[in-house]
PDB file of C-alpha atoms in Angstrom:
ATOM      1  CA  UNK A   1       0.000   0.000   0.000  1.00 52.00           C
ATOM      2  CA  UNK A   2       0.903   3.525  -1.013  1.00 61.00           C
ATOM      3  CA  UNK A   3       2.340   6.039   1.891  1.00 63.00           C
ATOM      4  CA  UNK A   4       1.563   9.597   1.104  1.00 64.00           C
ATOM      5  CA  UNK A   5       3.817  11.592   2.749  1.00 64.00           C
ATOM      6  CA  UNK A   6       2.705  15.987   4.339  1.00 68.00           C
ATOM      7  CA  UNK A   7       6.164  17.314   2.785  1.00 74.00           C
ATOM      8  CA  UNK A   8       3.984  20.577   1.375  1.00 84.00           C
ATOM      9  CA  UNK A   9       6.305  23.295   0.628  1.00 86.00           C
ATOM     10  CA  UNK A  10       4.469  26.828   0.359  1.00 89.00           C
ATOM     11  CA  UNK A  11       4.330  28.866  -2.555  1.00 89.00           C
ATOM     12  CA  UNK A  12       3.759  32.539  -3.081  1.00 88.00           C
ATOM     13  CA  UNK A  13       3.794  34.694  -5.983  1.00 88.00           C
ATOM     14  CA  UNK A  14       5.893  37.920  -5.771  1.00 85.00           C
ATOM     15  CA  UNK A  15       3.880  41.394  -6.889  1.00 84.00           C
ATOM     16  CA  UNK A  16       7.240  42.429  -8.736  1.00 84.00           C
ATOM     17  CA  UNK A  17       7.764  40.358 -11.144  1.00 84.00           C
ATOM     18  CA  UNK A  18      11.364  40.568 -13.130  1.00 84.00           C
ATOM     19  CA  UNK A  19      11.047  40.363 -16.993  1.00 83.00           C
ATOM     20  CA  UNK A  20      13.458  37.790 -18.370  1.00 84.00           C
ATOM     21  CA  UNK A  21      13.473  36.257 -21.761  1.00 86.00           C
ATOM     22  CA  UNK A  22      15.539  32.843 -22.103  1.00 89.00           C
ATOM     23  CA  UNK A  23      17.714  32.449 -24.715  1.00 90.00           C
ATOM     24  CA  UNK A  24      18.312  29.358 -26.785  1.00 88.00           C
ATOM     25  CA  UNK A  25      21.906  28.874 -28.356  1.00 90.00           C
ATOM     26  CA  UNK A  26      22.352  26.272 -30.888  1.00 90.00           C
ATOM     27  CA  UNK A  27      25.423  24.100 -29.287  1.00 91.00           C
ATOM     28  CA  UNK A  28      28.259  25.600 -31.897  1.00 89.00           C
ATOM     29  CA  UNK A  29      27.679  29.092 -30.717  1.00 91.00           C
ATOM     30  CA  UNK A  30      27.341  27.985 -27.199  1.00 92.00           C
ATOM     31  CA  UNK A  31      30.838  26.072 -27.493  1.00 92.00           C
ATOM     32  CA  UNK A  32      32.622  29.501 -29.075  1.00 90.00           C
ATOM     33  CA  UNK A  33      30.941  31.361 -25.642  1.00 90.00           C
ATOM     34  CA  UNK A  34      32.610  28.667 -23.173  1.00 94.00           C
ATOM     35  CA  UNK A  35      35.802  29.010 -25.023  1.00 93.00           C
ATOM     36  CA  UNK A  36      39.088  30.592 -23.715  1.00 94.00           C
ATOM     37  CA  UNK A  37      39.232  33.421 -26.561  1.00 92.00           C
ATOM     38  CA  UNK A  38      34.939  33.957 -26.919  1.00 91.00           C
ATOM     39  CA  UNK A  39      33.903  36.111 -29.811  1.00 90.00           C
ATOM     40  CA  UNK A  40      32.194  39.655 -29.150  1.00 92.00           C
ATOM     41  CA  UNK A  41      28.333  39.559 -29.871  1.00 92.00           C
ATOM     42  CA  UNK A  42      26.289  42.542 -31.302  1.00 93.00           C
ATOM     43  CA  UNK A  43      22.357  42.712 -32.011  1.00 93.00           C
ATOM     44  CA  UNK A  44      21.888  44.001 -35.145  1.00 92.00           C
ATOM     45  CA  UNK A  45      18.488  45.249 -36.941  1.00 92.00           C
ATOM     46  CA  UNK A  46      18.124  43.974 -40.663  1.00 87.00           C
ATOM     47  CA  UNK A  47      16.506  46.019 -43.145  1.00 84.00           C
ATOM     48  CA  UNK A  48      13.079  45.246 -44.107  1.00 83.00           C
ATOM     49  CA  UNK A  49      12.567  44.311 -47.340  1.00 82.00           C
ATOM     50  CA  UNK A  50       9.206  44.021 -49.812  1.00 81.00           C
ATOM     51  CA  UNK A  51       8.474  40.525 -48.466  1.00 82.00           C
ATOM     52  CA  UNK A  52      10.350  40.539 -44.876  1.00 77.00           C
ATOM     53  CA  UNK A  53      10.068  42.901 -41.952  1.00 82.00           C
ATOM     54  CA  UNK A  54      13.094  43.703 -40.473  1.00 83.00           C
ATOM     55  CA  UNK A  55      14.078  41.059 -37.538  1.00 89.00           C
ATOM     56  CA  UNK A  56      16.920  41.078 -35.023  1.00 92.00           C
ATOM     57  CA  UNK A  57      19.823  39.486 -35.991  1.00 92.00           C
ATOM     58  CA  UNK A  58      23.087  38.279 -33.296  1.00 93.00           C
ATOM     59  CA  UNK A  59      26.415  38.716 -34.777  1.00 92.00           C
ATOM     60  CA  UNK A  60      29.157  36.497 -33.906  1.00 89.00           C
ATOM     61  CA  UNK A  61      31.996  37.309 -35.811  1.00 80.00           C
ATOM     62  CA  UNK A  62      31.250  35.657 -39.121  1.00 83.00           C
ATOM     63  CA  UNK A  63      28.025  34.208 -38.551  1.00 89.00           C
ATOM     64  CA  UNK A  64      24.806  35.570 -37.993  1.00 91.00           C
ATOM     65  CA  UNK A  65      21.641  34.477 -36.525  1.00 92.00           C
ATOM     66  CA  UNK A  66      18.009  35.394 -36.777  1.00 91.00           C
ATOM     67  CA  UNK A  67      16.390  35.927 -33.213  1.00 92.00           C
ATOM     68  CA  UNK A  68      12.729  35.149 -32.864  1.00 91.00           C
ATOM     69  CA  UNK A  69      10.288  34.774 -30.237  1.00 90.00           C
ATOM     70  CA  UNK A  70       8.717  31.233 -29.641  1.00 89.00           C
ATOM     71  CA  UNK A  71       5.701  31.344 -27.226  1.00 87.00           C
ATOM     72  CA  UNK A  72       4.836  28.174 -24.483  1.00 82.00           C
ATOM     73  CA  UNK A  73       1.910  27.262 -23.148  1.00 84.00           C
ATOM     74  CA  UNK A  74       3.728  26.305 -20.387  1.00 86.00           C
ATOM     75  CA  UNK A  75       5.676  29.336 -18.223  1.00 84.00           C
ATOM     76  CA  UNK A  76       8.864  28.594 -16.595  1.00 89.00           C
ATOM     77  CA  UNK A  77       8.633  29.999 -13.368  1.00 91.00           C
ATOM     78  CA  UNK A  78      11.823  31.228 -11.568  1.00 92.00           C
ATOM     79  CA  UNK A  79      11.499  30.529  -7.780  1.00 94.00           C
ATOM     80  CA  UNK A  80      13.583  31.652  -4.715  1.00 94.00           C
ATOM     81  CA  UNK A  81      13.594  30.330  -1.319  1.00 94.00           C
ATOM     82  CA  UNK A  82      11.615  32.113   1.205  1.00 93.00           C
ATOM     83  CA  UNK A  83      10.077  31.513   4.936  1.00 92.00           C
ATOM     84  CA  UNK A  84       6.156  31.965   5.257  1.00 90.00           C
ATOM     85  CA  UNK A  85       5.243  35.382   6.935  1.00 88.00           C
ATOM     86  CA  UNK A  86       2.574  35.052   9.922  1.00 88.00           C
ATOM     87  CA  UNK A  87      -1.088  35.952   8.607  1.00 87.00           C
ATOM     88  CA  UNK A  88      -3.669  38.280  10.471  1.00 89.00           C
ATOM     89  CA  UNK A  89      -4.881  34.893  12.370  1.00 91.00           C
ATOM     90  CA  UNK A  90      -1.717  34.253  13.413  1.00 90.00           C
ATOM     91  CA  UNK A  91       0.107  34.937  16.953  1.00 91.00           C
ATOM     92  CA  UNK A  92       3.436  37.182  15.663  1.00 87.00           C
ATOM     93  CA  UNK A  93       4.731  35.867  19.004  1.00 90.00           C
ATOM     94  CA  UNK A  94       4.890  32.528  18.583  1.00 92.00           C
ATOM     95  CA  UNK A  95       4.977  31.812  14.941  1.00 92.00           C
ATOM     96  CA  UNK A  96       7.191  29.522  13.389  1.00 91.00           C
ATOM     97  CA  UNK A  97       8.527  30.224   9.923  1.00 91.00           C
ATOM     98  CA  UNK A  98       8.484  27.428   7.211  1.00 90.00           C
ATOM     99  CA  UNK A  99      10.990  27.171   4.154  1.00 92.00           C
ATOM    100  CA  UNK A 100       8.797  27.700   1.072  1.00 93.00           C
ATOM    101  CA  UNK A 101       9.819  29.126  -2.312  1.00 94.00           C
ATOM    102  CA  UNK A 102       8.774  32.181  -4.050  1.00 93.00           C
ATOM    103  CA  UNK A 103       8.106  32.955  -7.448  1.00 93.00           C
ATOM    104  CA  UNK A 104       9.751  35.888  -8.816  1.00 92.00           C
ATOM    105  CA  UNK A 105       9.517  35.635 -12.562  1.00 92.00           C
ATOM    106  CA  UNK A 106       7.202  33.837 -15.352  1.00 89.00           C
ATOM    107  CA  UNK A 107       8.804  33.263 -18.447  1.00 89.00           C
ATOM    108  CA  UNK A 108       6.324  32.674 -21.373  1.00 86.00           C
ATOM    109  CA  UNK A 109       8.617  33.559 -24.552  1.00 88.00           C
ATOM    110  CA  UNK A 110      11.987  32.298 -25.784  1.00 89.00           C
ATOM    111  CA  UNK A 111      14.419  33.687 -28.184  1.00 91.00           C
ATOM    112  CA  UNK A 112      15.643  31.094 -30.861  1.00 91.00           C
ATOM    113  CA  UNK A 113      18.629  31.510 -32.853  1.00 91.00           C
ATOM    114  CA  UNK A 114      18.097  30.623 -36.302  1.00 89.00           C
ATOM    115  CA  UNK A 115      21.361  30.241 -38.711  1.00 87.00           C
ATOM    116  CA  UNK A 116      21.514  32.803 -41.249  1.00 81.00           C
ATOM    117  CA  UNK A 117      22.766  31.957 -44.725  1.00 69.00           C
ATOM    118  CA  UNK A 118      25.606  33.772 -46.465  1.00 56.00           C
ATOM    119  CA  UNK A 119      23.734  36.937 -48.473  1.00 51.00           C
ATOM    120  CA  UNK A 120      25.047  35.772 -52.142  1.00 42.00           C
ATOM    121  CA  UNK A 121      23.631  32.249 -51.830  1.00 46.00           C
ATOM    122  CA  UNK A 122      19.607  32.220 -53.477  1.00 47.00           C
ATOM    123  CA  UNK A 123      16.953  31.392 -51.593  1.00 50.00           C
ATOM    124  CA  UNK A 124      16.389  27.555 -51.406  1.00 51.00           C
ATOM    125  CA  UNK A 125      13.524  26.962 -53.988  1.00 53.00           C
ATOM    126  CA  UNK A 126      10.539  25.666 -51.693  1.00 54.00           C
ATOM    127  CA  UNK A 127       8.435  23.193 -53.955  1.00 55.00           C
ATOM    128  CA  UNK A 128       4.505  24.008 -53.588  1.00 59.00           C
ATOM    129  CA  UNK A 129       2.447  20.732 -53.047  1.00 57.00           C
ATOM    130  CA  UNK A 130       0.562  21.501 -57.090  1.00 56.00           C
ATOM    131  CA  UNK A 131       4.266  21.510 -58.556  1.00 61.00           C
ATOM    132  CA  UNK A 132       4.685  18.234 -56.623  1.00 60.00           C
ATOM    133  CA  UNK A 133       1.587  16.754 -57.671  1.00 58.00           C
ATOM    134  CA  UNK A 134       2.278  17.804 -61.163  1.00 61.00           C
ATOM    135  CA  UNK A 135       5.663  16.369 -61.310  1.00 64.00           C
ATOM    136  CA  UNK A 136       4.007  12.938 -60.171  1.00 64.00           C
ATOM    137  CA  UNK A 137       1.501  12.981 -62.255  1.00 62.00           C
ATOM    138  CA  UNK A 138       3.810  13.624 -65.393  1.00 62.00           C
ATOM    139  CA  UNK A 139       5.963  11.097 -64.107  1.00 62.00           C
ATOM    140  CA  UNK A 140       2.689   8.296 -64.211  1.00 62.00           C
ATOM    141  CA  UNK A 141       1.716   9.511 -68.250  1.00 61.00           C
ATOM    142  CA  UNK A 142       5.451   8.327 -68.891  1.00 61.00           C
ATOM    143  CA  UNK A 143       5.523   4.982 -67.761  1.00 58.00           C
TER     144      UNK A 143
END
C-alpha cells in the first residue's frame, strides 16, 4: 500500500515580477561562448525588405543568426527560497517560519537563434504541393 507523505512546501507569488526572456543557443555558438578566446556579440536590426520585416539578428563574428520569439503554453517559473510570513490569524509571538519558495519571474517567450545563410547564396527553392503533384503525375503519363 501507497504512503503519502505531508512534505507541502508553500508557494507565493511575488507582486514584482522581473522580466526575463531565455535564450536558446544552438550548441556551436554555445561552445565559441565557453571558449578561452569567446567572440564579441552585437544585435543588429536587418533592413526590411518588400516581403520581410526587419528582424533582429546576433552577430558572432562571421556568422549571424536570426532571433525570434517562440511562445509556451507552459511558463517557466523562476522561484527563490523564502520563509512563510505570519497571517492576520496568526500569533506574531509565537509563529514559526516554514521554508517555502517564491516565485519571482514567469517566463512565457523564448528567443531562438536561427542560422543565417551567407547573403550571395539564393533562396532555397521551396516546392509548392501543385508543382509536386504535377511532377508525379507527369511522371505516371510516362511509364
Amino acid at each position: 500500500m501507497a504512503t503519502q507523505y505531508n512534505l507541502d512546501i508553500p508557494f507565493s507569488a511575488s507582486h514584482g515580477q522581473q522580466a526575463f526572456k531565455l535564450l536558446e543557443l544552438p550548441p556551436e555558438l554555445l561552445a565559441l561562448l565557453e571558449s578561452d578566446n569567446p567572440p564579441r556579440i552585437s544585435i543588429i536590426s536587418s533592413p526590411p525588405t518588400a516581403t520581410t520585416p526587419g528582424y533582429a539578428v546576433l552577430c558572432t563574428g562571421d556568422k549571424k543568426y536570426q532571433m525570434r520569439q517562440k511562445n509556451t503554453s507552459n511558463p517557466i517559473m523562476v522561484l527563490k527560497p523564502s520563509l512563510t510570513k505570519p497571517t492576520e490569524l496568526d500569533d506574531p509571538a509565537t509563529f514559526i517560519p516554514q521554508p517555502s519558495v517564491t516565485t519571482t519571474a514567469k517566463i512565457a517567450d523564448t528567443i531562438e537563434l536561427i542560422v543565417q545563410e551567407a547573403e550571395s547564396k539564393a533562396p532555397p527553392k521551396v516546392n509548392k504541393w501543385h508543382e509536386k503533384f504535377a511532377k508525379s503525375r507527369a511522371a505516371q503519363k510516362d511509364n
